Amino acid sequence: MSVIEEPAQAGQAVPATVDTFFDVGDHRLAATTVRAANGAAPDVVHLHGLGPTATRHAIRYLLDDLAAHGHSSVTFEFSGNGDSTGVMTEATLRRRTEESLAAAGLLGDERRPVLIGTSMGAHLAACGVPRLKPRALVLFCPAAYPADAADRAFGEGTRPGNHADSPAFAGLGEFDGDLLIIGAREDQVVPADTIDGYLEHATKARSRRVIWLDCDHFIHRWLPDQEAARTEVLDAVRGIVTDSIR
C-alpha cells in the first residue's frame, strides 16, 4: 500500500484535515484524516455503506466532534465510490474487506483502534475484528451478509439480514471491546432482527448498548439536523471512544 498526501504550502498552518490517496490492488482510494488539535495520531476509522452516492463526507459531523474532543480519525471511500477509482459493478465484499484493512493501516499504532461502520461498513467492521482487534465498535444500521455473498457483485440478489452464517457474526464472536449500535426504527433496508443477531453473537463484548432512532436507513442524512438525537448519539460515540481506552 502506498499513500500520497496533499502537503500544506510553505507558510500555511497545518490543516485540520488532510486529504490523501492510498493504493489497494489496482485501485486508488480517497481518504481524509480529521486531525485533533492535540496532534493525536488517528485511532478511529469509518467504513461507509453501500450505494453509488455513499462518500467519506457524510460522517464528518461525527468525526469533527471527535476531533474537537481530542480524537483524530480517518474516513475514506471504497473503490467505485466518491473520489476513489473503480466502478461499483466490480465491487465485492471480499474486495471491500481488503480495502477496509488497508484503511485501518493509516491509523496510529499507539492503541487498539475504534471501528465505525455504517450499514455494509458495519458488516465489514465486524468481519475485521480478528485482524484489527478493535477496542470499540460503533455500528450504524448494521447490515449482515451471508457467507456465500463474499464474491458476488452487489445487486445480484443478496440481501442483508440475520444470516446465521454471516462472517460479521463470526468476527463479532471474537470481540472483547465495547459495542455501540445505532438502529433506525423505520429501516427499510436492514431487517430489525439483524441487530438481534449482532447482540446475540457479541458474547465476549465488555459492554453493549443500542440506541434506536426514529428515522429510516439513511441515518447520516437525517441525524445532523435533529438536535436532541444528534446530541445523544455524539455523546454516546464520544463516550465509547474515550472510555474504551483502558
Short mmCIF file of C-alpha atoms in Angstrom, two decimals, residues 112-115 125-130 132-139 168-181 198-199 201-209 240 244:
data_model
loop_
_atom_site.label_atom_id
_atom_site.label_comp_id
_atom_site.label_asym_id
_atom_site.label_seq_id
_atom_site.Cartn_x
_atom_site.Cartn_y
_atom_site.Cartn_z
CA ARG A 112 -6.21 -0.51 19.62
CA PRO A 113 -8.49 1.17 17.05
CA VAL A 114 -12.15 2.11 17.07
CA LEU A 115 -14.09 0.96 14.00
CA ALA A 125 -16.07 -3.68 10.67
CA ALA A 126 -17.30 -6.82 12.40
CA CYS A 127 -15.50 -9.00 9.84
CA GLY A 128 -12.29 -7.13 10.65
CA VAL A 129 -12.36 -7.90 14.38
CA PRO A 130 -10.00 -10.92 14.26
CA LEU A 132 -7.72 -5.44 13.80
CA LYS A 133 -8.61 -6.24 17.44
CA PRO A 134 -10.66 -3.05 17.91
CA ARG A 135 -11.25 -1.71 21.40
CA ALA A 136 -14.70 -0.46 20.36
CA LEU A 137 -17.23 -0.88 17.56
CA VAL A 138 -19.77 1.79 16.64
CA LEU A 139 -22.29 0.39 14.15
CA ALA A 168 -19.81 -10.43 10.51
CA PHE A 169 -21.28 -12.56 13.28
CA ALA A 170 -18.28 -14.89 13.24
CA GLY A 171 -15.94 -11.93 13.64
CA LEU A 172 -18.08 -10.43 16.37
CA GLY A 173 -17.78 -13.62 18.34
CA GLU A 174 -14.12 -12.71 18.97
CA PHE A 175 -14.85 -9.11 20.00
CA ASP A 176 -13.92 -8.22 23.59
CA GLY A 177 -14.36 -4.44 23.47
CA ASP A 178 -17.25 -2.02 23.83
CA LEU A 179 -20.15 -2.24 21.36
CA LEU A 180 -22.49 0.63 20.44
CA ILE A 181 -25.25 0.08 17.85
CA TYR A 198 -25.31 -8.72 16.38
CA LEU A 199 -26.22 -8.70 20.06
CA HIS A 201 -23.09 -13.02 18.81
CA ALA A 202 -21.32 -10.33 20.87
CA THR A 203 -20.93 -12.77 23.75
CA LYS A 204 -17.45 -11.59 24.76
CA ALA A 205 -18.10 -7.85 24.45
CA ARG A 206 -17.14 -5.83 27.51
CA SER A 207 -20.26 -3.68 27.10
CA ARG A 208 -23.24 -3.50 24.72
CA ARG A 209 -25.60 -0.59 24.08
CA ILE A 240 -17.27 4.95 23.98
CA SER A 244 -12.66 2.23 25.79
#
